Amino acid sequence: AQSVAQPEDQVNVAEGNPLTVKCTYSVSGNPYLFWYVQYPNRGLQFLLKYITGDNLVKGSYGFEAEFNKSQTSFHLKKPSALVSDSALYFCAVRAAGFQKLVFGTGTRLLVSP
Amino acid sequence: SAVISQKPSRDICQRGTSLTIQCQVDSQVTMMFWYRQQPGQSLTLIATANQGSEATYESGFVIDKFPISRPNLTFSTLTVSNMSPEDSSIYLCSVTPGGSTSNTEAFFGQGTRLTVV
């Protein structure tokens, strides 16, 4: 069975500071990991994914994420937060060979000016 | 990538009635997925819709409550039947273009915000 944990309901950070949104996963076999962002009254937008290769993946809007196999984590990071980054962030996992995408509970990011 | 048009974007419905949500994709896709996002919660997969076959429902979801049509490779509908206030949620359709490889990212429609009164 696949599962994703996002331990923080909300992350608060000041504009210009680095941000981290945490994600851990559980899956049988190789994981395919994804981050999505949801702005109010909008659908989900794809940010980045880890499939294989380099553990540090770069995505849209300056976001990056680091895959750590030993810690089964895939934390989302950004060196310098913007107020416009304030949104709801979802981590998701799919086991290799399967179609079902399992989402975490989401983390609300609030960037203050 | 894929562009997904989902409608209606929102609706307020009376309990006991049904609402059909439409999802149109700008390219042909094998599978279309329907999710529910209850207020303040994560996304839960309702069912997977393949063209030409019955939809596959996840545990806790049944065809009588959420009938799905998939008449061609670019279109699907989800009906929420005999609605109650507990059905108030955002409903999203999703596709994974480029085939059925599991390493492909999913794309989502804008969602349908349903309120049942």
Coordinates of N, CA and C in Angstrom, one line a residue:
Chain A
A1 N 0.8 -1.2 0.0 CA 0.0 0.0 0.0 C 0.9 1.2 0.0
Q2 N 0.4 2.2 -0.7 CA 1.1 3.5 -0.7 C 0.5 4.5 0.3
S3 N 1.4 5.3 0.8 CA 0.9 6.4 1.7 C 1.9 7.5 1.7
V4 N 1.4 8.7 2.0 CA 2.2 9.9 2.1 C 1.8 10.7 3.3
A5 N 2.8 11.2 4.0 CA 2.6 12.0 5.2 C 3.2 13.4 5.0
Q6 N 2.4 14.3 5.3 CA 2.8 15.7 5.4 C 2.6 16.2 6.8
P7 N 3.6 16.2 7.6 CA 3.4 16.3 9.1 C 3.0 17.7 9.5
E8 N 3.1 18.7 8.7 CA 2.8 20.1 9.1 C 1.5 20.5 8.3
D9 N 0.5 20.9 9.1 CA -0.7 21.5 8.5 C -0.4 22.9 7.9
Q10 N 0.5 23.6 8.5 CA 0.8 24.9 8.0 C 2.3 25.3 8.3
V11 N 2.9 26.0 7.3 CA 4.2 26.5 7.5 C 4.2 28.0 7.3
N12 N 4.8 28.7 8.2 CA 4.9 30.1 8.1 C 6.3 30.5 7.9
V13 N 6.5 31.4 7.0 CA 7.9 31.9 6.7 C 7.8 33.4 6.2
A14 N 8.8 34.1 6.5 CA 8.9 35.5 6.1 C 9.4 35.6 4.6
E15 N 8.9 36.5 3.9 CA 9.4 36.7 2.5 C 10.9 36.9 2.5
G16 N 11.5 36.2 1.5 CA 13.0 36.3 1.4 C 13.7 35.2 2.1
N17 N 13.0 34.6 3.1 CA 13.7 33.5 3.8 C 13.5 32.1 3.1
P18 N 14.3 31.2 3.3 CA 14.2 29.9 2.7 C 13.0 29.1 3.3
L19 N 12.3 28.3 2.5 CA 11.2 27.5 3.0 C 11.4 26.0 2.7
T20 N 10.8 25.2 3.6 CA 10.8 23.8 3.5 C 9.5 23.3 3.8
V21 N 8.9 22.4 3.0 CA 7.7 21.8 3.2 C 8.0 20.3 3.2
K22 N 7.6 19.6 4.3 CA 8.1 18.2 4.5 C 7.1 17.2 3.9
C23 N 7.7 16.1 3.5 CA 6.9 15.0 2.9 C 7.7 13.7 3.2
T24 N 7.0 12.7 3.7 CA 7.6 11.4 3.8 C 6.6 10.4 3.1
Y25 N 7.1 9.3 2.7 CA 6.3 8.4 1.9 C 6.5 6.9 2.3
S26 N 5.6 6.1 1.9 CA 5.7 4.6 2.1 C 5.2 4.0 0.8
V27 N 6.0 3.1 0.2 CA 5.6 2.5 -1.0 C 6.4 1.2 -1.2
S28 N 5.8 0.2 -1.8 CA 6.5 -1.0 -2.1 C 7.1 -0.8 -3.5
G29 N 8.4 -1.1 -3.5 CA 9.1 -0.9 -4.8 C 9.6 0.6 -5.0
N30 N 9.9 0.9 -6.2 CA 10.4 2.2 -6.5 C 9.3 3.3 -6.5
P31 N 9.6 4.4 -5.8 CA 8.5 5.4 -5.8 C 8.7 6.5 -6.9
Y32 N 7.6 6.9 -7.4 CA 7.6 8.1 -8.2 C 6.9 9.2 -7.4
L33 N 7.6 10.3 -7.2 CA 7.1 11.3 -6.2 C 6.9 12.6 -6.9
F34 N 5.8 13.3 -6.5 CA 5.4 14.5 -7.1 C 5.0 15.6 -6.1
W35 N 5.2 16.8 -6.5 CA 4.7 18.0 -5.7 C 3.7 18.8 -6.6
Y36 N 2.6 19.1 -6.0 CA 1.6 20.0 -6.6 C 1.2 21.2 -5.7
V37 N 0.8 22.2 -6.3 CA 0.4 23.4 -5.6 C -1.1 23.7 -6.0
Q38 N -1.8 24.2 -5.0 CA -3.2 24.6 -5.3 C -3.5 26.0 -4.7
Y39 N -3.8 26.9 -5.6 CA -4.2 28.2 -5.2 C -5.7 28.2 -5.0
P40 N -6.2 29.2 -4.2 CA -7.7 29.2 -4.0 C -8.5 29.2 -5.2
N41 N -9.5 28.3 -5.2 CA -10.5 28.2 -6.3 C -9.8 27.8 -7.6
R42 N -8.7 27.1 -7.5 CA -8.0 26.6 -8.7 C -7.8 25.1 -8.5
G43 N -7.5 24.5 -9.7 CA -7.1 23.1 -9.6 C -5.7 22.9 -9.2
L44 N -5.2 21.7 -9.2 CA -3.8 21.5 -8.8 C -2.8 21.7 -10.0
Q45 N -1.7 22.4 -9.7 CA -0.7 22.6 -10.7 C 0.5 21.8 -10.3
F46 N 1.1 21.1 -11.3 CA 2.3 20.3 -11.2 C 3.5 21.2 -10.9
L47 N 4.3 20.9 -9.9 CA 5.5 21.6 -9.6 C 6.8 20.9 -10.1
L48 N 6.9 19.6 -9.7 CA 8.1 18.9 -10.0 C 7.9 17.4 -9.6
K49 N 8.8 16.6 -10.1 CA 8.7 15.1 -9.8 C 10.1 14.5 -9.7
Y50 N 10.1 13.4 -9.0 CA 11.3 12.6 -8.9 C 11.0 11.2 -9.5
I51 N 11.8 10.8 -10.5 CA 11.5 9.5 -11.1 C 12.8 8.6 -10.8
T52 N 13.9 9.1 -11.2 CA 15.2 8.4 -11.0 C 16.3 9.4 -11.2
G53 N 17.5 9.0 -10.8 CA 18.7 9.8 -11.1 C 19.0 10.8 -10.0
D54 N 19.4 12.0 -10.3 CA 19.8 13.0 -9.3 C 18.8 13.2 -8.2
N55 N 19.2 13.1 -7.0 CA 18.3 13.2 -5.9 C 17.7 14.6 -5.7
L56 N 18.3 15.6 -6.3 CA 17.8 17.0 -6.2 C 17.2 17.3 -7.5
V57 N 15.9 17.6 -7.5 CA 15.1 17.9 -8.7 C 14.6 19.3 -8.6
K58 N 14.7 20.0 -9.8 CA 14.3 21.4 -9.9 C 13.0 21.5 -10.6
G59 N 12.1 22.4 -10.2 CA 10.8 22.5 -10.8 C 10.4 23.9 -11.1
S60 N 9.1 24.1 -11.2 CA 8.6 25.4 -11.6 C 8.8 26.5 -10.5
Y61 N 8.8 27.7 -10.8 CA 8.7 28.9 -9.9 C 9.9 28.9 -8.9
G62 N 11.0 28.2 -9.2 CA 12.2 28.2 -8.3 C 12.1 27.2 -7.2
F63 N 11.1 26.3 -7.3 CA 11.1 25.2 -6.3 C 12.0 24.1 -6.6
E64 N 12.4 23.4 -5.6 CA 13.2 22.2 -5.8 C 12.9 21.2 -4.7
A65 N 13.2 20.0 -4.9 CA 12.9 19.0 -3.9 C 14.1 18.0 -3.8
E66 N 14.3 17.5 -2.6 CA 15.4 16.5 -2.4 C 14.8 15.1 -2.0
F67 N 15.2 14.2 -2.9 CA 14.8 12.8 -2.6 C 15.8 12.1 -1.7
N68 N 15.3 11.5 -0.6 CA 16.2 10.9 0.3 C 15.7 9.5 0.6
K69 N 16.3 8.5 -0.1 CA 15.8 7.1 0.0 C 15.8 6.5 1.4
S70 N 16.9 6.8 2.1 CA 17.1 6.2 3.4 C 16.1 6.7 4.4
Q71 N 15.7 8.0 4.2 CA 14.7 8.6 5.1 C 13.3 8.6 4.5
T72 N 13.2 8.0 3.4 CA 11.9 8.0 2.6 C 11.2 9.4 2.7
S73 N 12.0 10.4 2.3 CA 11.5 11.7 2.3 C 11.6 12.4 0.9
F74 N 10.8 13.4 0.7 CA 10.9 14.2 -0.5 C 10.4 15.6 -0.2
H75 N 11.3 16.3 0.5 CA 10.9 17.6 1.0 C 11.0 18.7 -0.1
L76 N 10.1 19.6 -0.1 CA 10.0 20.7 -1.1 C 10.8 21.9 -0.5
K77 N 11.6 22.6 -1.3 CA 12.4 23.7 -0.8 C 12.4 24.8 -1.8
K78 N 12.6 26.0 -1.3 CA 12.8 27.2 -2.1 C 13.8 28.1 -1.4
P79 N 14.8 28.6 -2.0 CA 15.8 29.4 -1.3 C 15.3 30.7 -0.8
S80 N 14.3 31.3 -1.5 CA 13.8 32.6 -1.1 C 12.3 32.7 -1.3
A81 N 11.6 32.7 -0.3 CA 10.1 32.7 -0.4 C 9.5 34.0 -0.9
L82 N 8.4 33.9 -1.7 CA 7.7 35.1 -2.1 C 6.3 35.0 -1.5
V83 N 5.7 36.2 -1.3 CA 4.3 36.2 -0.8 C 3.4 35.5 -1.7
S84 N 3.7 35.5 -3.0 CA 2.8 34.8 -4.0 C 3.0 33.3 -3.9
D85 N 3.9 32.8 -3.1 CA 4.0 31.3 -3.0 C 3.0 30.8 -2.0
S86 N 2.3 31.7 -1.3 CA 1.3 31.3 -0.3 C 0.2 30.5 -1.0
A87 N 0.0 29.3 -0.6 CA -0.9 28.3 -1.3 C -0.9 27.0 -0.5
L88 N -1.6 26.1 -1.0 CA -1.7 24.7 -0.4 C -0.8 23.8 -1.3
Y89 N 0.0 23.1 -0.6 CA 1.0 22.2 -1.3 C 0.7 20.7 -1.0
F90 N 0.7 19.9 -2.0 CA 0.4 18.5 -1.9 C 1.6 17.7 -2.4
C91 N 2.0 16.7 -1.6 CA 3.0 15.7 -2.0 C 2.2 14.5 -2.4
A92 N 2.7 13.8 -3.5 CA 2.0 12.6 -3.9 C 3.0 11.5 -4.3
V93 N 2.5 10.3 -4.2 CA 3.4 9.2 -4.6 C 2.7 8.2 -5.5
R94 N 3.4 7.6 -6.4 CA 2.8 6.5 -7.2 C 3.9 5.4 -7.2
A95 N 3.5 4.2 -7.0 CA 4.4 3.1 -7.1 C 4.7 2.7 -8.5
A96 N 5.9 2.4 -8.8 CA 6.3 2.0 -10.2 C 5.4 0.9 -10.7
G97 N 4.8 1.0 -11.8 CA 4.0 0.0 -12.4 C 2.5 0.1 -12.1
F98 N 2.2 1.1 -11.3 CA 0.8 1.3 -10.9 C 0.4 2.7 -11.4
Q99 N -0.9 2.9 -11.5 CA -1.5 4.2 -12.0 C -2.0 5.0 -10.8
K100 N -2.3 4.4 -9.7 CA -3.0 5.2 -8.6 C -2.0 6.2 -8.0
L101 N -2.4 7.4 -7.9 CA -1.6 8.5 -7.3 C -2.2 8.8 -5.9
V102 N -1.4 8.7 -4.9 CA -1.9 8.9 -3.5 C -1.3 10.2 -3.0
F103 N -2.2 11.0 -2.4 CA -1.8 12.3 -2.0 C -1.7 12.4 -0.5
G104 N -0.8 13.3 -0.1 CA -0.7 13.6 1.4 C -1.9 14.6 1.7
T105 N -1.9 15.0 3.0 CA -3.0 15.8 3.5 C -2.9 17.2 3.2
G106 N -1.7 17.6 2.6 CA -1.5 19.0 2.2 C -0.9 19.8 3.3
T107 N -0.1 20.8 2.9 CA 0.5 21.8 3.9 C 0.2 23.2 3.3
R108 N -0.4 24.0 4.2 CA -0.7 25.4 3.8 C 0.6 26.2 4.1
L109 N 1.1 26.8 3.0 CA 2.3 27.7 3.2 C 1.8 29.1 3.2
L110 N 2.2 29.8 4.3 CA 1.9 31.3 4.4 C 3.2 32.1 4.5
V111 N 3.4 32.9 3.5 CA 4.5 33.7 3.4 C 4.1 35.2 3.7
S112 N 4.7 35.7 4.8 CA 4.4 37.0 5.2 C 5.3 38.1 4.7
P113 N 4.8 39.3 4.4 CA 5.7 40.3 3.8 C 6.7 40.8 4.8
Chain B
S1 N 2.0 17.9 -21.9 CA 1.0 18.5 -21.0 C -0.4 18.3 -21.5
A2 N -1.4 18.7 -20.8 CA -2.8 18.5 -21.2 C -3.6 19.7 -20.6
V3 N -4.5 20.2 -21.4 CA -5.4 21.2 -21.0 C -6.8 20.6 -20.7
I4 N -7.3 20.8 -19.5 CA -8.5 20.1 -19.1 C -9.6 21.2 -18.8
S5 N -10.7 21.1 -19.5 CA -11.8 22.0 -19.2 C -12.9 21.2 -18.5
Q6 N -13.2 21.7 -17.3 CA -14.1 21.1 -16.4 C -15.3 22.0 -16.1
K7 N -16.5 21.5 -16.2 CA -17.7 22.4 -15.9 C -18.8 21.6 -15.4
P8 N -19.6 22.2 -14.5 CA -19.5 23.6 -14.1 C -18.4 23.9 -13.2
S9 N -18.0 25.1 -13.0 CA -16.9 25.4 -12.1 C -17.5 25.4 -10.6
R10 N -18.7 25.7 -10.5 CA -19.3 25.6 -9.2 C -20.8 25.5 -9.3
D11 N -21.5 24.9 -8.3 CA -22.9 24.9 -8.3 C -23.4 24.7 -6.9
I12 N -24.6 25.2 -6.7 CA -25.3 25.0 -5.4 C -26.6 24.2 -5.8
C13 N -26.7 23.0 -5.1 CA -27.8 22.1 -5.5 C -28.6 21.7 -4.3
Q14 N -29.9 21.4 -4.5 CA -30.8 20.9 -3.5 C -30.5 19.5 -3.2
R15 N -30.6 19.1 -1.9 CA -30.5 17.7 -1.6 C -31.5 16.9 -2.3
G16 N -31.1 15.7 -2.6 CA -31.9 14.7 -3.3 C -31.8 14.8 -4.8
T17 N -31.2 15.9 -5.3 CA -31.0 16.0 -6.8 C -29.7 15.4 -7.2
S18 N -29.4 15.5 -8.5 CA -28.2 15.0 -9.1 C -27.5 16.1 -9.9
L19 N -26.2 16.0 -10.0 CA -25.4 16.9 -10.8 C -24.4 16.2 -11.6
T20 N -24.3 16.5 -12.9 CA -23.4 15.9 -13.8 C -22.2 16.9 -14.1
I21 N -21.0 16.4 -13.9 CA -19.8 17.2 -14.1 C -19.2 16.7 -15.4
Q22 N -18.8 17.7 -16.2 CA -18.1 17.3 -17.5 C -16.7 17.6 -17.5
C23 N -15.9 16.8 -18.1 CA -14.4 17.0 -18.2 C -14.0 16.7 -19.7
Q24 N -13.4 17.7 -20.3 CA -13.0 17.7 -21.7 C -11.5 17.9 -21.7
V25 N -10.8 17.0 -22.4 CA -9.3 17.1 -22.5 C -8.9 17.4 -23.9
D26 N -7.8 18.2 -24.1 CA -7.4 18.6 -25.4 C -6.6 17.6 -26.2
S27 N -6.5 16.4 -25.6 CA -5.7 15.3 -26.3 C -6.3 14.0 -25.9
Q28 N -6.1 13.0 -26.7 CA -6.6 11.7 -26.3 C -5.8 11.0 -25.2
V29 N -6.5 10.5 -24.2 CA -5.9 9.9 -23.1 C -6.6 8.5 -22.8
T30 N -5.8 7.6 -22.3 CA -6.4 6.3 -22.0 C -7.2 6.3 -20.8
M31 N -6.7 6.9 -19.7 CA -7.4 6.9 -18.4 C -7.7 8.3 -18.0
M32 N -8.9 8.4 -17.4 CA -9.3 9.7 -16.8 C -9.6 9.3 -15.3
F33 N -9.3 10.2 -14.4 CA -9.4 10.0 -13.0 C -10.4 11.0 -12.4
W34 N -11.2 10.6 -11.5 CA -12.1 11.5 -10.8 C -11.7 11.5 -9.3
Y35 N -11.5 12.7 -8.7 CA -11.1 12.9 -7.3 C -12.2 13.7 -6.6
R36 N -12.2 13.5 -5.3 CA -13.0 14.3 -4.4 C -12.1 15.0 -3.4
Q37 N -12.3 16.3 -3.2 CA -11.6 17.0 -2.2 C -12.6 17.6 -1.2
Q38 N -12.8 17.0 -0.1 CA -13.7 17.5 0.9 C -13.1 18.7 1.6
P39 N -13.9 19.6 2.1 CA -13.4 20.9 2.7 C -12.2 20.7 3.7
G40 N -11.1 21.3 3.4 CA -10.0 21.3 4.2 C -9.2 20.0 4.2
Q41 N -9.5 19.1 3.2 CA -8.9 17.8 3.2 C -8.1 17.5 1.9
S42 N -7.5 16.4 1.9 CA -6.7 16.0 0.7 C -7.6 15.5 -0.4
L43 N -7.0 15.1 -1.5 CA -7.7 14.5 -2.6 C -7.9 13.0 -2.4
T44 N -9.1 12.5 -2.7 CA -9.4 11.1 -2.6 C -9.8 10.6 -4.0
L45 N -9.2 9.6 -4.5 CA -9.6 9.0 -5.8 C -11.0 8.4 -5.7
I46 N -11.9 8.8 -6.6 CA -13.2 8.2 -6.6 C -13.2 6.9 -7.5
A47 N -12.7 7.2 -8.8 CA -12.7 6.1 -9.7 C -11.8 6.4 -10.9
T48 N -11.5 5.4 -11.6 CA -10.7 5.5 -12.9 C -11.6 5.1 -14.0
A49 N -11.6 6.0 -15.1 CA -12.5 5.8 -16.2 C -11.7 5.5 -17.4
N50 N -11.9 4.3 -18.0 CA -11.3 3.9 -19.3 C -12.3 3.9 -20.3
Q51 N -11.9 4.3 -21.5 CA -12.9 4.4 -22.6 C -13.2 3.0 -23.1
G52 N -14.5 2.7 -23.2 CA -15.0 1.5 -23.6 C -15.2 0.4 -22.6
S53 N -15.0 0.8 -21.3 CA -15.2 -0.2 -20.3 C -15.8 0.5 -19.0
E54 N -16.3 -0.4 -18.1 CA -16.8 0.2 -16.9 C -15.7 0.9 -16.1
A55 N -16.1 1.9 -15.4 CA -15.2 2.6 -14.5 C -14.8 1.7 -13.3
T56 N -13.6 1.9 -12.8 CA -13.1 1.1 -11.6 C -13.2 2.0 -10.4
Y57 N -14.0 1.6 -9.4 CA -14.3 2.5 -8.3 C -13.4 2.1 -7.1
E58 N -13.0 3.1 -6.3 CA -12.2 2.9 -5.1 C -13.1 2.5 -4.0
S59 N -12.5 1.9 -3.0 CA -13.2 1.5 -1.8 C -14.0 2.7 -1.2
G60 N -15.2 2.5 -0.9 CA -16.0 3.5 -0.4 C -16.9 4.3 -1.4
F61 N -16.6 4.0 -2.6 CA -17.4 4.7 -3.7 C -18.1 3.7 -4.6
V62 N -19.3 4.0 -4.9 CA -20.1 3.0 -5.7 C -20.7 3.6 -6.9
I63 N -21.0 2.8 -7.9 CA -21.5 3.3 -9.2 C -22.8 3.9 -9.1
D64 N -23.7 3.4 -8.2 CA -25.0 4.0 -8.1 C -25.0 5.5 -7.6
K65 N -24.0 5.8 -6.8 CA -23.9 7.1 -6.2 C -23.1 8.0 -7.2
F66 N -22.1 7.5 -7.8 CA -21.2 8.2 -8.7 C -21.1 7.6 -10.1
P67 N -22.1 7.5 -10.9 CA -22.0 7.0 -12.2 C -21.1 7.8 -13.1
I68 N -20.3 7.1 -13.9 CA -19.3 7.7 -14.7 C -19.5 7.3 -16.2
S69 N -19.4 8.2 -17.1 CA -19.4 7.9 -18.5 C -18.1 8.2 -19.1
R70 N -17.7 7.5 -20.2 CA -16.5 7.7 -20.9 C -16.7 7.4 -22.3
P71 N -17.4 8.2 -23.0 CA -17.8 7.9 -24.4 C -16.7 7.9 -25.4
N72 N -15.6 8.6 -25.2 CA -14.5 8.7 -26.1 C -13.2 9.0 -25.3
L73 N -12.1 9.2 -26.1 CA -10.8 9.3 -25.4 C -10.5 10.7 -24.9
T74 N -11.4 11.7 -25.1 CA -11.2 13.0 -24.7 C -12.3 13.6 -23.7
F75 N -13.2 12.7 -23.3 CA -14.3 13.3 -22.6 C -14.8 12.3 -21.5
S76 N -15.3 12.8 -20.4 CA -15.9 12.0 -19.3 C -16.8 12.8 -18.5
T77 N -17.8 12.1 -17.9 CA -18.7 12.8 -17.0 C -18.8 12.0 -15.7
L78 N -18.9 12.7 -14.6 CA -19.2 12.2 -13.3 C -20.5 12.7 -12.8
T79 N -21.4 11.9 -12.4 CA -22.6 12.3 -11.8 C -22.6 12.1 -10.3
V80 N -23.0 13.1 -9.6 CA -23.2 12.9 -8.1 C -24.7 12.8 -7.9
S81 N -25.1 11.6 -7.5 CA -26.6 11.3 -7.5 C -27.2 11.4 -6.1
N82 N -28.4 11.8 -6.0 CA -29.2 11.8 -4.8 C -28.3 12.5 -3.7
M83 N -28.0 13.7 -4.0 CA -27.0 14.5 -3.2 C -27.5 14.8 -1.7
S84 N -26.6 14.8 -0.8 CA -26.8 15.2 0.5 C -25.7 16.2 0.9
P85 N -25.9 17.0 2.0 CA -24.9 18.0 2.3 C -23.5 17.4 2.5
E86 N -23.4 16.1 2.8 CA -22.1 15.5 2.9 C -21.3 15.4 1.6
D87 N -22.0 15.5 0.5 CA -21.4 15.5 -0.8 C -20.8 16.8 -1.2
S88 N -21.0 17.8 -0.4 CA -20.4 19.1 -0.7 C -18.8 19.0 -0.6
S89 N -18.2 19.2 -1.8 CA -16.8 19.0 -2.0 C -16.4 19.7 -3.3
I90 N -15.1 19.6 -3.5 CA -14.6 20.0 -4.8 C -14.3 18.7 -5.6
Y91 N -14.8 18.6 -6.8 CA -14.6 17.4 -7.6 C -13.7 17.7 -8.7
L92 N -12.6 16.9 -8.9 CA -11.6 17.2 -9.9 C -11.4 16.0 -10.9
C93 N -11.3 16.3 -12.1 CA -10.9 15.3 -13.0 C -9.4 15.5 -13.4
S94 N -8.8 14.4 -13.7 CA -7.3 14.3 -13.9 C -7.0 13.4 -15.0
V95 N -5.9 13.7 -15.7 CA -5.4 12.8 -16.8 C -3.9 12.7 -16.7
T96 N -3.4 11.6 -17.2 CA -2.0 11.4 -17.3 C -1.6 11.1 -18.7
P97 N -1.3 12.2 -19.5 CA -1.1 12.1 -20.9 C 0.2 11.4 -21.2
G98 N 0.4 11.0 -22.4 CA 1.6 10.3 -22.8 C 1.6 8.8 -22.5
G99 N 0.4 8.3 -22.3 CA 0.4 6.8 -22.1 C 0.1 6.5 -20.7
S100 N 0.2 5.3 -20.3 CA -0.1 4.8 -19.0 C 1.1 4.6 -18.1
T101 N 2.2 5.2 -18.5 CA 3.4 5.0 -17.7 C 3.3 5.7 -16.4
S102 N 3.6 5.0 -15.3 CA 3.3 5.5 -14.0 C 4.3 6.7 -13.5
N103 N 5.3 7.0 -14.3 CA 6.2 8.1 -13.9 C 5.8 9.4 -14.6
T104 N 4.7 9.4 -15.2 CA 4.2 10.7 -15.8 C 3.3 11.5 -14.8
E105 N 3.5 12.8 -14.8 CA 2.8 13.6 -13.9 C 1.3 13.7 -14.4
A106 N 0.4 13.9 -13.4 CA -1.0 14.0 -13.7 C -1.3 15.5 -13.9
F107 N -2.3 15.8 -14.7 CA -2.8 17.1 -14.9 C -4.3 17.2 -14.4
F108 N -4.7 18.3 -13.9 CA -6.0 18.4 -13.3 C -6.8 19.5 -13.9
G109 N -8.1 19.3 -13.9 CA -9.0 20.4 -14.2 C -9.1 21.4 -13.1
Q110 N -9.8 22.5 -13.4 CA -10.0 23.5 -12.4 C -10.8 23.1 -11.2
G111 N -11.6 22.0 -11.3 CA -12.4 21.6 -10.2 C -13.8 22.1 -10.3
T112 N -14.7 21.4 -9.7 CA -16.1 21.8 -9.6 C -16.4 21.9 -8.1
R113 N -16.7 23.1 -7.7 CA -17.1 23.3 -6.2 C -18.6 23.1 -6.1
L114 N -18.9 22.0 -5.4 CA -20.3 21.7 -5.2 C -20.8 21.9 -3.8
T115 N -21.8 22.7 -3.6 CA -22.5 22.9 -2.3 C -23.9 22.3 -2.4
V116 N -24.2 21.5 -1.4 CA -25.5 20.9 -1.4 C -26.2 21.4 -0.2
V117 N -27.4 22.0 -0.4 CA -28.2 22.6 0.7 C -29.5 21.9 0.9

